[in-house]
Short mmCIF file of C-alpha atoms in Angstrom, two decimals:
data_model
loop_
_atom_site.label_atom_id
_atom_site.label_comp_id
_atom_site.label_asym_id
_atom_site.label_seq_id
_atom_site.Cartn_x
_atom_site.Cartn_y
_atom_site.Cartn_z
CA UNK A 1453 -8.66 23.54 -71.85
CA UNK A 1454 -11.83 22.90 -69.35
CA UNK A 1455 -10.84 19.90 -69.19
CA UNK A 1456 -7.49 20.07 -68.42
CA UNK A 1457 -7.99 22.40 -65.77
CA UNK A 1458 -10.32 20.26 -63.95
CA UNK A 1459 -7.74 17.23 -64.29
CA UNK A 1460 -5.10 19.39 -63.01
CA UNK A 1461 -7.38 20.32 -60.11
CA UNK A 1462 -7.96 17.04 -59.64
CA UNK A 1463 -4.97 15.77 -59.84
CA UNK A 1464 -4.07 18.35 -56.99
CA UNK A 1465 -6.67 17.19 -55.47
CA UNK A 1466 -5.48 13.67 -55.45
CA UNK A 1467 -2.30 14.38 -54.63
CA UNK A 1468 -3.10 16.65 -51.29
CA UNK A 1469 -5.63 13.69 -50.36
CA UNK A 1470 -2.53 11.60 -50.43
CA UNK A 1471 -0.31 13.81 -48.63
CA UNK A 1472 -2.43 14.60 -45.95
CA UNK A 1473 -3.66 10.45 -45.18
CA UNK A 1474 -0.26 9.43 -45.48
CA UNK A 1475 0.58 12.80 -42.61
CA UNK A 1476 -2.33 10.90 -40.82
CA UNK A 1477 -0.98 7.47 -40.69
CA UNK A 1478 2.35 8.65 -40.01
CA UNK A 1479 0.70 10.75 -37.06
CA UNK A 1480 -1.13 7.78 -36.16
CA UNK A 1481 1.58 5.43 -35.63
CA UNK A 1482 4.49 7.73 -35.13
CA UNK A 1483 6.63 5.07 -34.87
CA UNK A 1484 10.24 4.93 -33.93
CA UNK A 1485 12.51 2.01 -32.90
CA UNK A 1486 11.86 2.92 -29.17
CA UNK A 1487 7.90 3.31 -29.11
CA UNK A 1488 7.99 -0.44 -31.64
CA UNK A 1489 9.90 -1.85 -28.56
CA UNK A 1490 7.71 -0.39 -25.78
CA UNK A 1491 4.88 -2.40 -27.86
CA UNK A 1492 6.44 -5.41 -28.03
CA UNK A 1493 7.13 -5.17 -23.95
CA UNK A 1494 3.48 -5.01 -23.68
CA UNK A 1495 2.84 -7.93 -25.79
CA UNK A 1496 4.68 -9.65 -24.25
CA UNK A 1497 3.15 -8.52 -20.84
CA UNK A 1498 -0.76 -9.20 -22.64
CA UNK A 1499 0.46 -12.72 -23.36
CA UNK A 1500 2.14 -13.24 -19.97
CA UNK A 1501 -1.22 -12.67 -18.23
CA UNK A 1502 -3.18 -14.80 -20.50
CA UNK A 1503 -1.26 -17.44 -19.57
CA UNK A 1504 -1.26 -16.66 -16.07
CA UNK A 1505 -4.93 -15.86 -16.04
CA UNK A 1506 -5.89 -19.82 -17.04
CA UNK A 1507 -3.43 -20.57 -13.94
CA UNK A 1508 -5.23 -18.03 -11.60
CA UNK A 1509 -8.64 -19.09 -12.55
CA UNK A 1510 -7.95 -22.82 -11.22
CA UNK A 1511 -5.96 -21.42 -8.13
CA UNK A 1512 -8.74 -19.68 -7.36
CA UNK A 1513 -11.43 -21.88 -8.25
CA UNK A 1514 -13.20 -19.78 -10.99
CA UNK A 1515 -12.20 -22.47 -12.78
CA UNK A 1516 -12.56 -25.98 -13.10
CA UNK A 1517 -8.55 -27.74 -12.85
CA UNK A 1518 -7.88 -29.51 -15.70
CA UNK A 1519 -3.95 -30.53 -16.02
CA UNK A 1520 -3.52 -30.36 -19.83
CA UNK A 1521 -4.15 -26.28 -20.07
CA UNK A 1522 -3.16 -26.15 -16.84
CA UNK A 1523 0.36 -27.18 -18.21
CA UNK A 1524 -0.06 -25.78 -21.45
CA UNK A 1525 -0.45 -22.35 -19.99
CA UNK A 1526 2.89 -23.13 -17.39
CA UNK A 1527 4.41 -24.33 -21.00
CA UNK A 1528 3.80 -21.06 -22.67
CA UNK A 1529 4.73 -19.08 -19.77
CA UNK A 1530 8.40 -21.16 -19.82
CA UNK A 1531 8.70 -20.45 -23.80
CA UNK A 1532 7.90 -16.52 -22.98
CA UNK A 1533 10.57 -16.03 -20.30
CA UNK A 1534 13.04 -17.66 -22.53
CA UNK A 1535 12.57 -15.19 -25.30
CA UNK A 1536 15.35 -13.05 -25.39
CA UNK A 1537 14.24 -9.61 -24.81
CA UNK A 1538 17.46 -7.27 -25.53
CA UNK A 1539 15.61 -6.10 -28.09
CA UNK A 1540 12.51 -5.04 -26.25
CA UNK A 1541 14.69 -2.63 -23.86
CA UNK A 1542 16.14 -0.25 -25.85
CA UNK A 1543 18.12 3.14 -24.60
CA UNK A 1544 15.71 5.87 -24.48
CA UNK A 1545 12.05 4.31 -24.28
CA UNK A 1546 11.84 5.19 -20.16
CA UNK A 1547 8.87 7.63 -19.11
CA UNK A 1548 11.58 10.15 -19.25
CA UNK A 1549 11.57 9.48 -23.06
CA UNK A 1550 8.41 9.22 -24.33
CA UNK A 1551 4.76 8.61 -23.96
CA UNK A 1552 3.12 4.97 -24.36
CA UNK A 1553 5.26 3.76 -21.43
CA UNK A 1554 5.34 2.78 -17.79
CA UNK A 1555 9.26 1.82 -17.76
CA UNK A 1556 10.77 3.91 -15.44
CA UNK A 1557 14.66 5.10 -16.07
CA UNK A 1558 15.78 3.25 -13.53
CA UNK A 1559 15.63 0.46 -15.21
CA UNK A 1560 18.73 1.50 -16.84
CA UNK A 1561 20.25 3.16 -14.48
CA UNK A 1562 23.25 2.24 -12.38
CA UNK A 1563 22.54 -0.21 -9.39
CA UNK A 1564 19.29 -1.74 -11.58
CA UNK A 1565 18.76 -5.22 -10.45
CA UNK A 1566 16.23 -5.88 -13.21
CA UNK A 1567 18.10 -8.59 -14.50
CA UNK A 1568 18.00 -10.06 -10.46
CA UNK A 1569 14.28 -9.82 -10.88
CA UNK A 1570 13.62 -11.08 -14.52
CA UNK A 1571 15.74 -13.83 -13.17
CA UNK A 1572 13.62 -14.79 -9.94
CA UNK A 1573 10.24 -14.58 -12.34
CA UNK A 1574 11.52 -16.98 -14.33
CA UNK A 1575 12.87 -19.28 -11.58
CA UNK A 1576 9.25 -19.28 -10.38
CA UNK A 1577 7.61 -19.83 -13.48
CA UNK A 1578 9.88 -23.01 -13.77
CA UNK A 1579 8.59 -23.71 -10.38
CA UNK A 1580 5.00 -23.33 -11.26
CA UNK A 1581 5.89 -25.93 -14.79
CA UNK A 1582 6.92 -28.30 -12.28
CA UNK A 1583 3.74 -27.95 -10.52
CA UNK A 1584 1.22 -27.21 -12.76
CA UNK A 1585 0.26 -31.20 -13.11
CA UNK A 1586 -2.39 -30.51 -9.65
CA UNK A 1587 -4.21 -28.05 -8.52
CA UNK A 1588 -2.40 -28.02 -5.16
CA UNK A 1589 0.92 -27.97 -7.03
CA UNK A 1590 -0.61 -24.22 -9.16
CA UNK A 1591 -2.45 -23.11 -5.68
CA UNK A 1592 1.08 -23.38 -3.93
CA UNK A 1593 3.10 -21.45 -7.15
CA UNK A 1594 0.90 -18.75 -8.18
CA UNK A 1595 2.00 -16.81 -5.12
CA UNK A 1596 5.61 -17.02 -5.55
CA UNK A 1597 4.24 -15.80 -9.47
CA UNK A 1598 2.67 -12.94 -8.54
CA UNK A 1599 5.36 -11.49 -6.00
CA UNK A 1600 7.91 -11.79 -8.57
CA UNK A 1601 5.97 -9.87 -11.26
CA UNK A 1602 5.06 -7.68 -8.69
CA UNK A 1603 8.62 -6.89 -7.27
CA UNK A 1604 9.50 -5.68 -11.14
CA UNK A 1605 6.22 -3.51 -11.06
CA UNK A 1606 7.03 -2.39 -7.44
CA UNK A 1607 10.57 -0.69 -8.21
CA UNK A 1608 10.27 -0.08 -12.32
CA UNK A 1609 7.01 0.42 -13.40
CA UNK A 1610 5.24 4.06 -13.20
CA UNK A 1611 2.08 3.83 -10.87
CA UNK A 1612 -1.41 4.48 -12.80
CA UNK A 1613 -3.82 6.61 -10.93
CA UNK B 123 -9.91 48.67 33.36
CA UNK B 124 -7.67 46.77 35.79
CA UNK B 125 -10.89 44.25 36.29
CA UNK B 126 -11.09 43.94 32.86
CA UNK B 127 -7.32 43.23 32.36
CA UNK B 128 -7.62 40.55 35.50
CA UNK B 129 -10.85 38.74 34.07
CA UNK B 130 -8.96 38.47 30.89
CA UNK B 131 -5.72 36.92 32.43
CA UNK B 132 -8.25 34.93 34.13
CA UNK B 133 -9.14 33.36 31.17
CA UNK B 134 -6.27 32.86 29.32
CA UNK B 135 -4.93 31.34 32.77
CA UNK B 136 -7.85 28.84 32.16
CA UNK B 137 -7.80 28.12 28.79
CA UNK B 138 -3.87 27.18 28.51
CA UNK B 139 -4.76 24.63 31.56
CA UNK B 140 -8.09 23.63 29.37
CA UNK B 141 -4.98 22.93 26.59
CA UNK B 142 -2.36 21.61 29.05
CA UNK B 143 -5.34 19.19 30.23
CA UNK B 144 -6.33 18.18 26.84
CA UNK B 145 -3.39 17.64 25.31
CA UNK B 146 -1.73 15.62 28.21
CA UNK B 147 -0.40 12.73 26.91
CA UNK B 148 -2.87 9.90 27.95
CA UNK B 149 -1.48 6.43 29.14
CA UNK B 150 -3.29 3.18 30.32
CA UNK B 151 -2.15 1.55 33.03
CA UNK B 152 -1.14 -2.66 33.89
CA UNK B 153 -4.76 -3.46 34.65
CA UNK B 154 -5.54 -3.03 31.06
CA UNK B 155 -3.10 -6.32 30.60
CA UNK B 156 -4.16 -7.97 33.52
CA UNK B 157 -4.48 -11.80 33.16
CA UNK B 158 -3.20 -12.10 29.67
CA UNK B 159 -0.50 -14.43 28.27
CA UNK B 160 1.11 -14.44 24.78
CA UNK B 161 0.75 -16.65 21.54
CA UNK B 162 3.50 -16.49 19.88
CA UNK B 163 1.86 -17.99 16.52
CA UNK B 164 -1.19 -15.49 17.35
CA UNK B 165 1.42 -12.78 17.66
CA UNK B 166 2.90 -14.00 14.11
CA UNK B 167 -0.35 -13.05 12.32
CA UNK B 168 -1.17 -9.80 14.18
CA UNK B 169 2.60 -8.65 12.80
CA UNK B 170 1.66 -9.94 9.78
CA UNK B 171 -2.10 -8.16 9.67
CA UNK B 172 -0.47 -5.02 11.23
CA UNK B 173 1.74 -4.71 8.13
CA UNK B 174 4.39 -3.49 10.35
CA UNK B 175 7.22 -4.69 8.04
CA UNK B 176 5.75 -2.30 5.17
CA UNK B 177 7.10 1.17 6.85
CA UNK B 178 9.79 -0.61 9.28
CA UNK B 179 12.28 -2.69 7.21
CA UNK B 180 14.14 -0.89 4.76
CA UNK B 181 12.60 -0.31 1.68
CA UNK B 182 14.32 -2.69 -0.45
CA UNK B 183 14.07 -5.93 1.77
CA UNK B 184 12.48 -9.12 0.62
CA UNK B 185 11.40 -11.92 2.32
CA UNK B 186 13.33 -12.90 5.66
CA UNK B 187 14.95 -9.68 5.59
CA UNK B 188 11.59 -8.17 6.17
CA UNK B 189 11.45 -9.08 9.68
CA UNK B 190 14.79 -6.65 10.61
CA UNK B 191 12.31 -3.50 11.36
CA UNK B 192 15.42 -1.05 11.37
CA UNK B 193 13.34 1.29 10.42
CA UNK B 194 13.45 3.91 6.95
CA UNK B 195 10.67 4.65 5.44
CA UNK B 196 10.51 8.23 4.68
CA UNK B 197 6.27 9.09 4.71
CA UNK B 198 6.09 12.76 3.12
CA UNK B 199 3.29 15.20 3.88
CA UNK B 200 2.08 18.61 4.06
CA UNK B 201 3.27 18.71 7.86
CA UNK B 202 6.82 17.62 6.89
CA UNK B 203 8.25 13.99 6.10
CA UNK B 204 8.01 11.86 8.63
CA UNK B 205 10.63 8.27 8.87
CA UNK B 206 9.66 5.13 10.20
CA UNK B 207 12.06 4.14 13.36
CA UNK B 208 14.06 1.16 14.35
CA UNK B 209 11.46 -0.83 15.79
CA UNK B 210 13.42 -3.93 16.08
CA UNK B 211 14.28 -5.68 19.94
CA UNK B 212 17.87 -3.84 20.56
CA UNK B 213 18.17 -0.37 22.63
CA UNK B 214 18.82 0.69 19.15
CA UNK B 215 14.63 0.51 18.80
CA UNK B 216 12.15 -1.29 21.29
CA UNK B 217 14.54 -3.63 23.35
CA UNK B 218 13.53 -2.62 26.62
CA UNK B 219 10.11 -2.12 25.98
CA UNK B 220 7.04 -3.97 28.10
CA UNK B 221 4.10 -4.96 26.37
CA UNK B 222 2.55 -2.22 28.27
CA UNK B 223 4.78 0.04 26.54
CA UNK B 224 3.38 -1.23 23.40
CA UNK B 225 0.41 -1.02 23.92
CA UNK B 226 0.25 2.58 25.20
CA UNK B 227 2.40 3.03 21.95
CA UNK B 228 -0.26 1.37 19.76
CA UNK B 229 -3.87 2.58 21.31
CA UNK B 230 -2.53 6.10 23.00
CA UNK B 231 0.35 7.00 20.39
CA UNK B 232 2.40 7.41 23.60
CA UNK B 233 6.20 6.48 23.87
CA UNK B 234 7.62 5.18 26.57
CA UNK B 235 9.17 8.23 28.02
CA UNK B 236 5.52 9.64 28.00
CA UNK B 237 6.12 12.03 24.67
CA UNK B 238 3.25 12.07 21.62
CA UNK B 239 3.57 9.99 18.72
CA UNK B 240 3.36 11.43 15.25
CA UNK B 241 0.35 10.54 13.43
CA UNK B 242 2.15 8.71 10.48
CA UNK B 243 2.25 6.08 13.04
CA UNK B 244 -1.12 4.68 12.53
CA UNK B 245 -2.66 4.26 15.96
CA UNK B 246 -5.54 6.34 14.97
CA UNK B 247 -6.48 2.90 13.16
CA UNK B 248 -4.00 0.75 15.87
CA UNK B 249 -6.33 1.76 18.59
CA UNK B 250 -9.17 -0.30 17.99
CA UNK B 251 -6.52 -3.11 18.30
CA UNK B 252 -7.45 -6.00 21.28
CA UNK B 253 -5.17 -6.33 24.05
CA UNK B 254 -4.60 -9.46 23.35
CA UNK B 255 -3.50 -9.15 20.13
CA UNK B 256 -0.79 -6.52 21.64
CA UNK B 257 0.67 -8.82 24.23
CA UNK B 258 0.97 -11.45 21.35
CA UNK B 259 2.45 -9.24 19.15
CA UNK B 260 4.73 -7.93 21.56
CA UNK B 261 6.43 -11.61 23.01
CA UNK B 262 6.38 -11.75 18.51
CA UNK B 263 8.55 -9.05 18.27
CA UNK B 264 10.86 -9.60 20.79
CA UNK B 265 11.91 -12.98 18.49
CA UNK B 266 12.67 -10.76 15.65
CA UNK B 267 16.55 -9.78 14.53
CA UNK B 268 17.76 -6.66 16.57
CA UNK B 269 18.98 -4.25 14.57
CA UNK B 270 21.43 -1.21 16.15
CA UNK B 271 20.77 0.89 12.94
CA UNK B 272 19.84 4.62 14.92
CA UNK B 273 16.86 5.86 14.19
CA UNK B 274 16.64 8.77 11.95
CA UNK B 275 15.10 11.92 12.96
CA UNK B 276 12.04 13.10 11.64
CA UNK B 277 12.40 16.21 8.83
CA UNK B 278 9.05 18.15 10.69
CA UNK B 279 9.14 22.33 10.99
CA UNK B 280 7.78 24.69 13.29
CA UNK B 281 5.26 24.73 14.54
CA UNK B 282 4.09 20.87 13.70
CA UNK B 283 7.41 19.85 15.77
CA UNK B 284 5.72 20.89 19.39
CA UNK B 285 5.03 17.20 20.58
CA UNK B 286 2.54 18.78 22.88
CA UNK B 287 -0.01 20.42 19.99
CA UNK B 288 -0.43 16.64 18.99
CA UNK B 289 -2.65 15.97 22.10
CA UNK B 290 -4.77 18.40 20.34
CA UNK B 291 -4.89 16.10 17.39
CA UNK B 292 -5.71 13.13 19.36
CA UNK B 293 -8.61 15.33 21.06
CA UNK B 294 -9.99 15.53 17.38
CA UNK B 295 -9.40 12.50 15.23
CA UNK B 296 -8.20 9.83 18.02
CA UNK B 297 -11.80 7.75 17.67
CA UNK B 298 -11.38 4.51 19.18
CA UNK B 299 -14.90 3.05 17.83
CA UNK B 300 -15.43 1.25 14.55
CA UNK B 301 -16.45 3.83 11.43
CA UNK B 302 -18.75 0.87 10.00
CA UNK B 303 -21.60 0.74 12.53
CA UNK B 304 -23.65 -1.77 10.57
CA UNK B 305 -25.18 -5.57 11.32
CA UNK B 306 -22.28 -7.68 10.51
CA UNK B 307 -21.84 -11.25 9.88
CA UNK B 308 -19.00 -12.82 11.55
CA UNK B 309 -17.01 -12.66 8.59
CA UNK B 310 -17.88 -9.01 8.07
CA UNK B 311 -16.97 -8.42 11.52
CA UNK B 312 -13.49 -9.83 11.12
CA UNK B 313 -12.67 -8.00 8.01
CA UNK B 314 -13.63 -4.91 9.96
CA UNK B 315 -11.33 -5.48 12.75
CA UNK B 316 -8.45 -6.35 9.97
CA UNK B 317 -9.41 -3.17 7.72
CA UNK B 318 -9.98 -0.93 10.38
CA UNK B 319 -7.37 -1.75 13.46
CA UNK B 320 -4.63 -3.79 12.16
CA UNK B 321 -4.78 -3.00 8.25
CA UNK B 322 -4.74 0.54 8.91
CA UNK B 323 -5.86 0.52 5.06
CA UNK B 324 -7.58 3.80 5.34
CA UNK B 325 -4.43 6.18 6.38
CA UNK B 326 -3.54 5.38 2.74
CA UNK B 327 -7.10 4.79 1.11
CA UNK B 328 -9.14 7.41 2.65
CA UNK B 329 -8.12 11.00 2.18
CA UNK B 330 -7.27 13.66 4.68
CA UNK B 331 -8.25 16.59 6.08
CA UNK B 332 -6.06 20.15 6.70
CA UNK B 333 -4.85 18.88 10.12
CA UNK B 334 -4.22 15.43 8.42
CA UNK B 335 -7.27 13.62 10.44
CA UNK B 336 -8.64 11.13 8.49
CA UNK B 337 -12.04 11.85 6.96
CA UNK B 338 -14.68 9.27 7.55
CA UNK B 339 -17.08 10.52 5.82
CA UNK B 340 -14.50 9.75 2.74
CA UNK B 341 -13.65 6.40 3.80
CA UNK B 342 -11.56 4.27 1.99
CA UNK B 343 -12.60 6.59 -1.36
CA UNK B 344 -8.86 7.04 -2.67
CA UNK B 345 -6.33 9.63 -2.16
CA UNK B 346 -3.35 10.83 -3.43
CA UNK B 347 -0.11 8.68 -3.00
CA UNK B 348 2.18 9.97 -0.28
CA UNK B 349 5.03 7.73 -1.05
CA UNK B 350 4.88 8.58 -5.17
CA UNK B 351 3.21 9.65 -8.47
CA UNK B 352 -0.39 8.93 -8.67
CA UNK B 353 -3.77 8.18 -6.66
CA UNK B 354 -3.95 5.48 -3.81
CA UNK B 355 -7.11 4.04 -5.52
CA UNK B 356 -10.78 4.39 -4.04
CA UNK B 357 -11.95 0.70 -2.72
CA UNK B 358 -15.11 1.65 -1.68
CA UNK B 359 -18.01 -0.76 -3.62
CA UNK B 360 -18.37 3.05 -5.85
CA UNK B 361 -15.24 1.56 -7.67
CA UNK B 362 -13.64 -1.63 -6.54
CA UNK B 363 -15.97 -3.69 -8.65
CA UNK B 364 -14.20 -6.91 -7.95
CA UNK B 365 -15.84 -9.96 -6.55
CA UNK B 366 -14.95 -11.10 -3.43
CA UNK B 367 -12.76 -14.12 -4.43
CA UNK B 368 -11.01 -11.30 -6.72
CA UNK B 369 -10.36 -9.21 -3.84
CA UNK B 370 -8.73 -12.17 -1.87
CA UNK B 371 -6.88 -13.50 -4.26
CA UNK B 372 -5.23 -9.96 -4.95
CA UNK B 373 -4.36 -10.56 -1.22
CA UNK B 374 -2.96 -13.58 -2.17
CA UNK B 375 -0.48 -13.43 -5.33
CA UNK B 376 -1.07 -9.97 -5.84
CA UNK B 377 -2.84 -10.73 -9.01
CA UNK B 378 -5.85 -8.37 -10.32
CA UNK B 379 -8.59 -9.87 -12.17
CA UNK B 380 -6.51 -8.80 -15.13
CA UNK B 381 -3.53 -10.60 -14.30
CA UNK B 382 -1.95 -7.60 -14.42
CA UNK B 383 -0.02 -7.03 -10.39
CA UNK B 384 0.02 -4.52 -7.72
CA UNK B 385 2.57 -2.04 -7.69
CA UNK B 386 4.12 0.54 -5.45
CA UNK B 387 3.62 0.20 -1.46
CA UNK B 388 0.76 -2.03 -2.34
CA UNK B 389 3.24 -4.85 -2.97
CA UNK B 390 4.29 -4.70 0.71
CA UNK B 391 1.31 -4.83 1.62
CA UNK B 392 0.31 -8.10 -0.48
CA UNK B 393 4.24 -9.63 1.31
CA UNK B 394 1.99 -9.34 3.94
CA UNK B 395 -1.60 -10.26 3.37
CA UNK B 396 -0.24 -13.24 1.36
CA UNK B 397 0.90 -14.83 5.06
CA UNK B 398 -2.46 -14.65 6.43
CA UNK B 399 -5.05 -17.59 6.92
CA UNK B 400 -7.10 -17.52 3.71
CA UNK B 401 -10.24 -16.67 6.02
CA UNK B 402 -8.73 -13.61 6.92
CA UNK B 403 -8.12 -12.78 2.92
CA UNK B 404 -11.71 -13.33 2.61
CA UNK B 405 -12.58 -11.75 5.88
CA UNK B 406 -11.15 -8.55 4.50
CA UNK B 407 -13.13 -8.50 1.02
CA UNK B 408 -16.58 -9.52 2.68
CA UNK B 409 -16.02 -6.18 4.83
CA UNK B 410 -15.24 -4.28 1.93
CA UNK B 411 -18.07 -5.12 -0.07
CA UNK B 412 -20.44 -3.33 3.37
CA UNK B 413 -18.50 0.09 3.00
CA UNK B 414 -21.03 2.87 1.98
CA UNK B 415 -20.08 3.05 -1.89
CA UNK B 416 -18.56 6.27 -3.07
CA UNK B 417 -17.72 8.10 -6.59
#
């Protein structure tokens, strides 16, 4: 009967231990179709400036040139543009939607030219593949790089303080 | 009583001509220009440094389009919300305009027709600007498209509206000496003359005071955004722990040590740093690293 009892209340136990890690974990991750696509933006974005970062580094000479990563980095950066991303933009994961995002609405909205703008970055990261076989040829494209990423951030990304 | 009443008239007599005196709009006159002749090229990278584009072309223009300055820019604040003119060479903005006129514009925040700028045209930082530089950037301008977009008027209530109170404000925060009194290299001392004249990078990176005069004792320690959500960041060595090479290459391709990119207003000013000799770039982050460091 002792026994039982303590089973039972261990059993309960057991079972409210499992309850309440799974709440956790669901708590934790809390994830819905829109917040998994916010993530994926971002790793895309985290893999983007890898890539450009071994480019920078020999532009600015914090680096050493060397043309093979040079152009494996301009490589990756031409594979990451061409991934299609239709699913990374879903309805509903703007700022006005959730947390865990920059995206502003307007990205949506009517008159967006966010296609315009994907479109110029990857023109100049096709540019900067050309070019990435000399250090002059990656000193003259990073610019044209970094004003098209940073003519997306300027109209549709949410400033940080 | 009478005596009294007439001693006290007295005064007030004096003290509105102490105010009329003060705030009289303040011009220079042709000697200031006297034997100097325009570079075109030099007037190219004093646009350029000056960031005039930024506020002047409408907000959505890219690259040649930057150069019609028809004006837009709407510049909120607790005074009322200020937008940027038609600057570009048609009677529309500053066709008929002498490089005198520019320069009284630029150094005295004086128009033409002998009325007080608004602050939210930066001369408070424009004044330390050489005369050279003005005449250059004048014969510059006058190259640019004209543009016969009309000005639109500024949204500004009683009592900030009374043109006249603003030769008050000049009397207070109009300082035409550098803020960074230090031993300077002559690197250093470029970077000042770019940060502190042309730049004007503290009416956005140093905060304010109640009468909107910038506060030097603040300088360049961040501020809220008056163009949008967030902070304009503190770039004082407190924060901006960058090297210098990071500093000029976020000049450059607008490119943080992070590879992450600037956003907001910051990305006009980047269309513009990006056309400047590379000295200059580094010019501007040597000067940087010499401000006092704040929190």
């Amino acid at each position: 009967m002792r026994i039982k009892k303590i089973m039972t209340g261990s059993a309960a136990a057991l079972a409210l231990a499992g309850i309440l890690s799974s709440t956790m974990v669901f708590a934790a991750s809390h994830s819905t179709p829109e917040s998994a696509a916010a993530k994926a933006r971002q790793s895309q974005m985290q893999l983007y400036a890898h890539n450009l970062g071994v480019l920078g580094g020999m532009a600015k000479g914090a680096t050493a040139y060397d043309a093979d990563t040079a152009q494996a980095a301009a490589d990756n950066l031409a594979a990451l543009v061409a991934l299609k991303q239709i699913g990374y933009w879903l309805p509903n994961s703007s700022t006005d939607d959730m947390e865990g995002t920059a995206a502003l609405p307007a990205i949506w909205q009517a008159g967006s030219d966010v296609g315009a703008k994907g479109k110029a970055m990857a023109d100049a990261v096709m540019a900067m593949q050309a070019a990435a076989g000399s250090l002059e040829g990656v000193q003259a494209s990073i610019g044209a790089l970094g004003g098209a990423c940073g003519a997306c951030h300027k109209a549709y990304r949410k400033p940080s303080n | 009583m009478r005596r009294i009443l007439k001693i006290l008239l007295a005064l007030a007599l004096a003290g509105a001509a102490v105010f009329w005196w003060i705030t009289r709009p303040q011009i220079a006159g042709p000697e200031v220009l006297a034997g100097l002749t325009p570079d075109l090229a030099q007037g190219e990278q004093v646009f350029f440094a000056g960031g005039c584009s930024s506020c002047h072309a409408a907000a959505e223009a890219t690259g040649e389009a930057r150069l019609i300055l028809s004006g837009g820019l709407a510049l909120p604040s607790p005074f009322g919300t200020f937008v940027a003119p038609n600057i570009s060479p048609s009677p529309a903005g500053i066709g008929g305009w002498s490089a005198l006129d520019l320069y009284n514009a630029m150094r005295n925040g004086v128009s033409p027709e002998g009325a007080h700028y608004f602050p939210a045209f930066p001369y408070a930082s424009y004044v330390r600007a050489s005369a050279q530089d003005i005449v250059s950037l004048h014969a510059y301008m006058m190259t640019l498209p004209a543009s016969d977009a009309p000005s639109k008027p500024h949204q500004v209530g009683f009592p900030f509206n009374i043109r006249r109170s603003l030769g008050a404000w000049k009397f207070l925060f109009l300082k035409p000496g550098w803020v960074l009194e230090a031993e300077l290299n002559s690197a250093e001392t470029r970077g000042r003359y770019l940060v502190e004249a042309l730049g004007h990078c503290a009416e956005c990176h140093s905060p304010r005071n109640l009468l909107g005069g910038t506060r030097s004792n603040l300088w360049m320690a961040g501020a809220p955004n008056p163009t949008g959500p967030g902070n304009i960041p503190n770039i004082t060595p407190g924060k901006l722990l960058w090297s210098e090479a990071d500093i000029a290459e976020y000049l450059s391709s607008g490119f943080t040590p992070e590879y992450d990119t600037a956003g907001g207003h910051m990305v006009n000013v980047i269309a513009n740093t990006s056309k400047l000799p590379a000295s200059d770039r580094a010019a501007i982050a040597a000067y940087l690293k010499r401000v006092p460091a704040l929190p």
